[in-house]
């Protein structure tokens, strides 16, 4: 699934999107609602220039609704409309179409005044790998167009897909690189599964996740693993490891001598978190994301 991004790839990805921008009216920027900044391309404003843009906070079914509301406000402050969606479930497709149309309303009205009948809004979806681009394209199209899952960057001739009467979508999304320049961002991307675990150590990723959960979703963590008391100070790595060991014991992640297999425990924790078993969890908050 994961593309190894090198400067050449980034330049090519950027050029491909810039070429597509010439064909379209509106960009749909797809972000992961659990980590809107970490799942964002660092050069996005520069790449998209001033194209009208709708931000979709995808996988909202897995994100904390309160935090997502804060993110919507955060983007609004920057003059961007952000809509929380669940592309896999597909219930908000009409809303997405309406928002794209709205972004073009002024232009279309001006055209109407000149007697030009507005045509369908042409849109392009962009986002980092695994954020749900293909899923969204298929949902908007109402049929299977793009291959979803672990095949990024498969190039083929692009085509317009009709989305209702008033919208057309490019069938190949723009794939952008994430922001992996700092370790916290890398960890968040790894926790959500946006980058491959092997790029970092699984136990480090789980350690990061458990520490975050203990800080922000304490009760959910205790309840999920029937932990009676969590250490107060989770900045101490040993304390986090003890919690991971307790979880490992609960889930039978043991080595032959009966000791906890931390790697296995780490995988269990990540799998359950990604599947939403810990409830709806956001791993980044607008108020603290830049310092935490
Ligand atoms: N829970 C949840 N999962 C989603 C949602 N949207 C997509 N997914 C899942 O996320 C994974 C990646 O989705 P894709 O549509 O393949 O993502 P992509 O951005 O096209 O990925 P690349 O092809 O790697 O660029 C799949 O397992 C989807 O089922 C959503 O709204 N909620």
CSV table of C-alpha atoms and ligand atoms in Angstrom, one decimal:
chain,number,residue,atom,x,y,z
A,1,UNK,CA,0.0,0.0,0.0
A,2,UNK,CA,2.7,2.5,1.0
A,3,UNK,CA,4.5,4.4,-1.6
A,4,UNK,CA,8.1,5.2,-0.8
A,5,UNK,CA,8.1,8.9,-1.6
A,6,UNK,CA,11.3,10.3,-3.0
A,7,UNK,CA,11.8,13.9,-4.4
A,8,UNK,CA,11.3,12.6,-7.9
A,9,UNK,CA,7.9,11.0,-6.9
A,10,UNK,CA,6.8,14.2,-5.2
A,11,UNK,CA,7.7,16.3,-8.2
A,12,UNK,CA,5.8,13.9,-10.5
A,13,UNK,CA,2.8,13.7,-8.2
A,14,UNK,CA,2.7,17.5,-8.1
A,15,UNK,CA,2.9,17.9,-11.8
A,16,UNK,CA,0.2,15.3,-12.4
A,17,UNK,CA,-2.1,17.2,-10.1
A,18,UNK,CA,-1.2,20.6,-11.7
A,19,UNK,CA,-2.1,19.1,-15.1
A,20,UNK,CA,-5.4,17.9,-13.8
A,21,UNK,CA,-6.2,21.3,-12.2
A,22,UNK,CA,-6.5,22.8,-15.7
A,23,UNK,CA,-9.4,20.5,-16.4
A,24,UNK,CA,-11.4,21.0,-13.2
A,25,UNK,CA,-13.5,23.6,-11.3
A,26,UNK,CA,-13.4,22.3,-7.8
A,27,UNK,CA,-10.9,20.3,-5.7
A,28,UNK,CA,-12.1,17.8,-3.1
A,29,UNK,CA,-9.3,17.6,-0.6
A,30,UNK,CA,-9.7,14.3,1.3
A,31,UNK,CA,-8.2,14.2,4.9
A,32,UNK,CA,-8.4,11.7,7.6
A,33,UNK,CA,-10.8,13.1,10.2
A,34,UNK,CA,-8.7,11.5,13.0
A,35,UNK,CA,-5.6,13.4,11.9
A,36,UNK,CA,-6.5,16.2,9.6
A,37,UNK,CA,-3.2,18.0,9.8
A,38,UNK,CA,-1.0,15.0,9.8
A,39,UNK,CA,-2.8,13.5,6.8
A,40,UNK,CA,-2.5,16.8,4.9
A,41,UNK,CA,0.1,17.4,2.2
A,42,UNK,CA,2.5,20.1,3.4
A,43,UNK,CA,2.4,22.0,0.1
A,44,UNK,CA,-1.3,21.7,-0.6
A,45,UNK,CA,-2.0,25.5,-0.7
A,46,UNK,CA,0.9,26.0,-3.1
A,47,UNK,CA,-0.1,23.1,-5.3
A,48,UNK,CA,-3.8,23.9,-5.5
A,49,UNK,CA,-3.3,27.7,-5.9
A,50,UNK,CA,-6.7,29.3,-5.6
A,51,UNK,CA,-8.9,26.6,-7.0
A,52,UNK,CA,-12.2,26.4,-5.1
A,53,UNK,CA,-11.8,23.7,-2.6
A,54,UNK,CA,-14.0,21.5,-0.4
A,55,UNK,CA,-12.2,19.7,2.5
A,56,UNK,CA,-13.7,16.3,3.4
A,57,UNK,CA,-12.8,14.9,6.8
A,58,UNK,CA,-13.1,11.2,5.9
A,59,UNK,CA,-13.4,8.2,8.2
A,60,UNK,CA,-15.5,10.3,10.4
A,61,UNK,CA,-17.1,7.2,11.7
A,62,UNK,CA,-13.8,6.5,13.5
A,63,UNK,CA,-13.1,10.0,14.8
A,64,UNK,CA,-14.3,11.7,17.9
A,65,UNK,CA,-17.3,13.9,17.0
A,66,UNK,CA,-16.4,16.7,19.4
A,67,UNK,CA,-12.9,17.0,18.0
A,68,UNK,CA,-14.2,16.8,14.5
A,69,UNK,CA,-16.5,19.7,15.2
A,70,UNK,CA,-13.4,21.6,16.4
A,71,UNK,CA,-11.6,20.8,13.2
A,72,UNK,CA,-14.5,22.1,11.1
A,73,UNK,CA,-14.3,25.4,12.9
A,74,UNK,CA,-10.5,25.4,12.5
A,75,UNK,CA,-10.8,25.1,8.7
A,76,UNK,CA,-13.7,27.6,8.6
A,77,UNK,CA,-11.3,30.1,10.2
A,78,UNK,CA,-8.9,29.5,7.3
A,79,UNK,CA,-11.7,30.2,4.8
A,80,UNK,CA,-12.2,26.5,3.9
A,81,UNK,CA,-15.4,24.6,4.1
A,82,UNK,CA,-14.9,21.2,5.8
A,83,UNK,CA,-17.4,18.5,5.8
A,84,UNK,CA,-17.1,15.3,8.0
A,85,UNK,CA,-17.9,12.3,5.9
A,86,UNK,CA,-17.9,8.5,6.0
A,87,UNK,CA,-17.1,7.6,2.4
A,88,UNK,CA,-17.3,3.9,3.1
A,89,UNK,CA,-20.9,4.3,4.2
A,90,UNK,CA,-21.6,6.7,1.5
A,91,UNK,CA,-24.6,8.5,3.0
A,92,UNK,CA,-23.4,12.1,2.4
A,93,UNK,CA,-22.9,12.0,-1.4
A,94,UNK,CA,-25.7,14.5,-2.1
A,95,UNK,CA,-24.3,16.9,0.4
A,96,UNK,CA,-20.9,16.7,-1.2
A,97,UNK,CA,-22.4,17.4,-4.6
A,98,UNK,CA,-24.4,20.3,-3.2
A,99,UNK,CA,-21.3,21.8,-1.6
A,100,UNK,CA,-19.2,21.5,-4.8
A,101,UNK,CA,-22.0,23.2,-6.7
A,102,UNK,CA,-22.2,26.0,-4.0
A,103,UNK,CA,-18.5,26.7,-4.5
A,104,UNK,CA,-19.3,27.5,-8.1
A,105,UNK,CA,-22.6,29.3,-7.5
A,106,UNK,CA,-21.2,32.9,-8.0
A,107,UNK,CA,-19.5,31.9,-11.3
A,108,UNK,CA,-22.5,30.1,-12.6
A,109,UNK,CA,-24.8,33.0,-11.8
A,110,UNK,CA,-22.5,35.4,-13.6
A,111,UNK,CA,-22.6,33.0,-16.6
A,112,UNK,CA,-26.4,32.8,-16.5
A,113,UNK,CA,-26.6,36.6,-16.5
A,114,UNK,CA,-24.7,36.5,-19.7
A,115,UNK,CA,-27.0,33.8,-21.1
A,116,UNK,CA,-24.5,31.0,-20.7
A,117,UNK,CA,-26.1,27.8,-19.4
A,118,UNK,CA,-23.9,26.4,-16.5
A,119,UNK,CA,-22.4,23.0,-17.2
A,120,UNK,CA,-21.7,20.3,-14.8
A,121,UNK,CA,-19.1,21.1,-12.0
A,122,UNK,CA,-15.9,19.3,-12.7
A,123,UNK,CA,-14.2,17.9,-9.7
A,124,UNK,CA,-10.9,16.2,-8.7
A,125,UNK,CA,-10.3,14.3,-5.5
A,126,UNK,CA,-6.8,14.6,-4.0
A,127,UNK,CA,-5.3,13.1,-0.9
A,128,UNK,CA,-2.6,11.0,0.6
A,129,UNK,CA,-2.5,7.2,0.2
A,130,UNK,CA,-5.2,5.2,2.0
A,131,UNK,CA,-7.3,8.2,3.0
A,132,UNK,CA,-10.3,6.8,1.0
A,133,UNK,CA,-10.0,8.4,-2.4
A,134,UNK,CA,-11.1,5.3,-4.4
A,135,UNK,CA,-13.9,4.5,-1.9
A,136,UNK,CA,-15.2,8.1,-2.3
A,137,UNK,CA,-15.0,7.9,-6.1
A,138,UNK,CA,-16.9,4.7,-6.2
A,139,UNK,CA,-19.5,6.1,-3.9
A,140,UNK,CA,-20.0,9.2,-5.9
A,141,UNK,CA,-20.1,7.3,-9.1
A,142,UNK,CA,-22.6,4.8,-7.6
A,143,UNK,CA,-20.6,1.9,-9.0
A,144,UNK,CA,-17.1,0.5,-8.8
A,145,UNK,CA,-14.7,2.6,-10.8
A,146,UNK,CA,-11.5,2.8,-8.8
A,147,UNK,CA,-9.7,-0.1,-7.2
A,148,UNK,CA,-9.8,0.4,-3.5
A,149,UNK,CA,-7.4,-1.1,-1.0
A,150,UNK,CA,-3.7,-1.5,-1.3
A,151,UNK,CA,-2.9,-0.3,-4.8
A,152,UNK,CA,-1.8,3.3,-4.9
A,153,UNK,CA,-0.8,5.1,-8.0
A,154,UNK,CA,-2.0,2.8,-10.7
A,155,UNK,CA,-2.0,5.0,-13.7
A,156,UNK,CA,-4.4,4.6,-16.6
A,157,UNK,CA,-6.1,6.9,-19.1
A,158,UNK,CA,-8.4,9.2,-17.1
A,159,UNK,CA,-12.1,9.6,-17.8
A,160,UNK,CA,-14.9,11.7,-16.6
A,161,UNK,CA,-17.5,10.0,-14.4
A,162,UNK,CA,-21.0,11.5,-14.2
A,163,UNK,CA,-22.1,12.2,-10.6
A,164,UNK,CA,-25.8,13.0,-10.8
A,165,UNK,CA,-26.8,15.6,-13.4
A,166,UNK,CA,-24.7,18.4,-12.2
A,167,UNK,CA,-21.2,17.1,-11.5
A,168,UNK,CA,-18.4,15.2,-13.2
A,169,UNK,CA,-15.5,13.7,-11.5
A,170,UNK,CA,-12.1,12.7,-12.8
A,171,UNK,CA,-11.8,8.9,-12.2
A,172,UNK,CA,-8.1,9.0,-11.2
A,173,UNK,CA,-7.5,10.9,-8.0
A,174,UNK,CA,-4.5,13.0,-7.2
A,175,UNK,CA,-2.2,11.1,-4.9
A,176,UNK,CA,-0.2,13.4,-2.6
A,177,UNK,CA,2.5,12.6,-0.1
A,178,UNK,CA,2.0,13.1,3.6
A,179,UNK,CA,3.9,15.4,5.9
A,180,UNK,CA,6.2,12.9,7.5
A,181,UNK,CA,8.8,15.4,8.5
A,182,UNK,CA,8.3,15.1,12.2
A,183,UNK,CA,8.1,12.0,14.3
A,184,UNK,CA,4.8,12.8,15.9
A,185,UNK,CA,3.2,13.1,12.5
A,186,UNK,CA,4.8,9.8,11.4
A,187,UNK,CA,3.4,8.1,14.5
A,188,UNK,CA,-0.1,9.4,13.9
A,189,UNK,CA,0.1,8.3,10.3
A,190,UNK,CA,1.2,4.9,11.4
A,191,UNK,CA,-1.4,4.5,14.1
A,192,UNK,CA,-4.2,5.2,11.6
A,193,UNK,CA,-2.6,2.9,9.1
A,194,UNK,CA,-1.7,5.6,6.5
A,195,UNK,CA,1.9,4.5,6.5
A,196,UNK,CA,3.3,1.0,6.8
A,197,UNK,CA,4.1,-0.2,10.3
A,198,UNK,CA,7.4,-1.6,9.2
A,199,UNK,CA,8.7,2.0,8.6
A,200,UNK,CA,8.6,2.5,12.3
A,201,UNK,CA,8.6,-0.1,15.1
A,202,UNK,CA,5.2,-1.5,15.9
A,203,UNK,CA,5.8,-1.4,19.6
A,204,UNK,CA,6.8,2.3,19.3
A,205,UNK,CA,3.6,3.1,17.4
A,206,UNK,CA,1.5,1.2,20.0
A,207,UNK,CA,3.4,3.0,22.8
A,208,UNK,CA,2.5,6.3,21.2
A,209,UNK,CA,-1.1,5.2,20.8
A,210,UNK,CA,-1.5,3.9,24.4
A,211,UNK,CA,0.1,7.1,25.8
A,212,UNK,CA,-2.3,9.2,23.8
A,213,UNK,CA,-5.3,7.1,24.8
A,214,UNK,CA,-4.3,7.3,28.4
A,215,UNK,CA,-4.2,11.1,28.2
A,216,UNK,CA,-7.3,11.7,26.1
A,217,UNK,CA,-9.5,8.6,26.2
A,218,UNK,CA,-8.7,7.3,29.7
A,219,UNK,CA,-12.0,5.7,30.5
A,220,UNK,CA,-12.4,4.1,27.1
A,221,UNK,CA,-8.9,2.5,27.4
A,222,UNK,CA,-9.6,1.3,31.0
A,223,UNK,CA,-13.0,-0.1,30.0
A,224,UNK,CA,-11.8,-1.9,26.8
A,225,UNK,CA,-9.0,-3.8,28.6
A,226,UNK,CA,-10.6,-3.9,32.1
A,227,UNK,CA,-7.7,-2.0,33.6
A,228,UNK,CA,-8.6,-0.9,37.1
A,229,UNK,CA,-6.1,1.8,37.5
A,230,UNK,CA,-3.9,3.6,35.0
A,231,UNK,CA,-0.7,5.2,36.1
A,232,UNK,CA,-1.2,9.0,36.5
A,233,UNK,CA,2.1,9.8,34.9
A,234,UNK,CA,2.1,8.3,31.4
A,235,UNK,CA,5.1,10.4,30.3
A,236,UNK,CA,7.2,7.6,31.9
A,237,UNK,CA,7.8,5.1,29.2
A,238,UNK,CA,8.0,2.2,31.7
A,239,UNK,CA,4.5,3.1,32.9
A,240,UNK,CA,3.2,2.8,29.3
A,241,UNK,CA,5.0,-0.5,28.7
A,242,UNK,CA,3.4,-1.8,31.9
A,243,UNK,CA,-0.1,-0.9,30.5
A,244,UNK,CA,0.8,-2.6,27.2
A,245,UNK,CA,1.9,-5.7,29.1
A,246,UNK,CA,-1.4,-5.8,31.0
A,247,UNK,CA,-3.2,-5.5,27.7
A,248,UNK,CA,-1.0,-8.3,26.2
A,249,UNK,CA,-1.9,-10.6,29.2
A,250,UNK,CA,-5.6,-9.9,28.7
A,251,UNK,CA,-5.4,-10.8,25.1
A,252,UNK,CA,-3.1,-13.8,25.4
A,253,UNK,CA,-0.2,-12.2,23.6
A,254,UNK,CA,2.4,-14.3,25.3
A,255,UNK,CA,5.8,-15.9,24.5
A,256,UNK,CA,6.5,-19.5,25.3
A,257,UNK,CA,7.8,-18.8,28.8
A,258,UNK,CA,4.5,-17.0,29.6
A,259,UNK,CA,6.0,-13.5,29.3
A,260,UNK,CA,4.1,-10.9,27.4
A,261,UNK,CA,5.1,-10.6,23.7
A,262,UNK,CA,5.1,-6.8,23.4
A,263,UNK,CA,5.1,-6.9,19.6
A,264,UNK,CA,2.0,-9.1,19.5
A,265,UNK,CA,0.4,-6.9,22.2
A,266,UNK,CA,1.2,-3.8,20.1
A,267,UNK,CA,-0.4,-5.4,17.0
A,268,UNK,CA,-3.5,-6.2,19.0
A,269,UNK,CA,-3.8,-2.7,20.3
A,270,UNK,CA,-3.4,-1.1,16.9
A,271,UNK,CA,-5.8,-3.5,15.2
A,272,UNK,CA,-8.5,-2.8,17.8
A,273,UNK,CA,-7.9,0.9,17.7
A,274,UNK,CA,-8.1,1.1,13.9
A,275,UNK,CA,-11.2,-1.0,13.9
A,276,UNK,CA,-12.9,1.5,16.2
A,277,UNK,CA,-13.1,-1.0,19.1
A,278,UNK,CA,-11.9,1.7,21.5
A,279,UNK,CA,-14.8,4.0,20.4
A,280,UNK,CA,-14.4,7.0,18.2
A,281,UNK,CA,-10.9,8.3,18.7
A,282,UNK,CA,-9.2,11.4,17.2
A,283,UNK,CA,-5.5,11.4,17.4
A,284,UNK,CA,-4.9,15.1,16.7
A,285,UNK,CA,-6.7,18.2,18.1
A,286,UNK,CA,-6.6,21.7,16.8
A,287,UNK,CA,-5.8,23.2,20.2
A,288,UNK,CA,-2.8,21.0,20.9
A,289,UNK,CA,-1.8,19.3,17.7
A,290,UNK,CA,1.0,21.6,17.0
A,291,UNK,CA,2.7,21.1,20.3
A,292,UNK,CA,1.6,17.7,21.5
B,1,LIG,N1,-14.0,3.3,8.6
B,1,LIG,C1,-13.9,3.8,7.4
B,1,LIG,N2,-13.0,3.3,6.5
B,1,LIG,C2,-12.9,3.9,5.3
B,1,LIG,C3,-13.6,5.0,4.9
B,1,LIG,N3,-13.3,5.4,3.7
B,1,LIG,C4,-12.4,4.5,3.2
B,1,LIG,N4,-12.2,3.6,4.2
B,1,LIG,C5,-11.2,2.4,4.1
B,1,LIG,O1,-9.9,2.9,4.0
B,1,LIG,C6,-9.1,2.0,3.2
B,1,LIG,C7,-8.5,2.8,2.1
B,1,LIG,O2,-9.4,3.2,1.2
B,1,LIG,P1,-9.1,3.5,-0.3
B,1,LIG,O3,-10.4,4.1,-0.9
B,1,LIG,O4,-8.5,2.4,-1.0
B,1,LIG,O5,-8.0,4.7,-0.2
B,1,LIG,P2,-7.2,5.5,-1.3
B,1,LIG,O6,-7.1,6.8,-0.8
B,1,LIG,O7,-7.9,5.3,-2.6
B,1,LIG,O8,-5.8,4.7,-1.2
B,1,LIG,P3,-4.6,4.6,-2.3
B,1,LIG,O9,-5.2,3.8,-3.4
B,1,LIG,O10,-3.6,3.9,-1.4
B,1,LIG,O11,-4.2,6.0,-2.6
B,1,LIG,C8,-10.1,0.9,2.7
B,1,LIG,O12,-9.9,-0.2,3.5
B,1,LIG,C9,-11.4,1.6,2.9
B,1,LIG,O13,-12.4,0.6,3.1
B,1,LIG,C10,-14.5,5.6,5.9
B,1,LIG,O14,-15.2,6.6,5.7
B,1,LIG,N5,-14.6,4.9,7.1
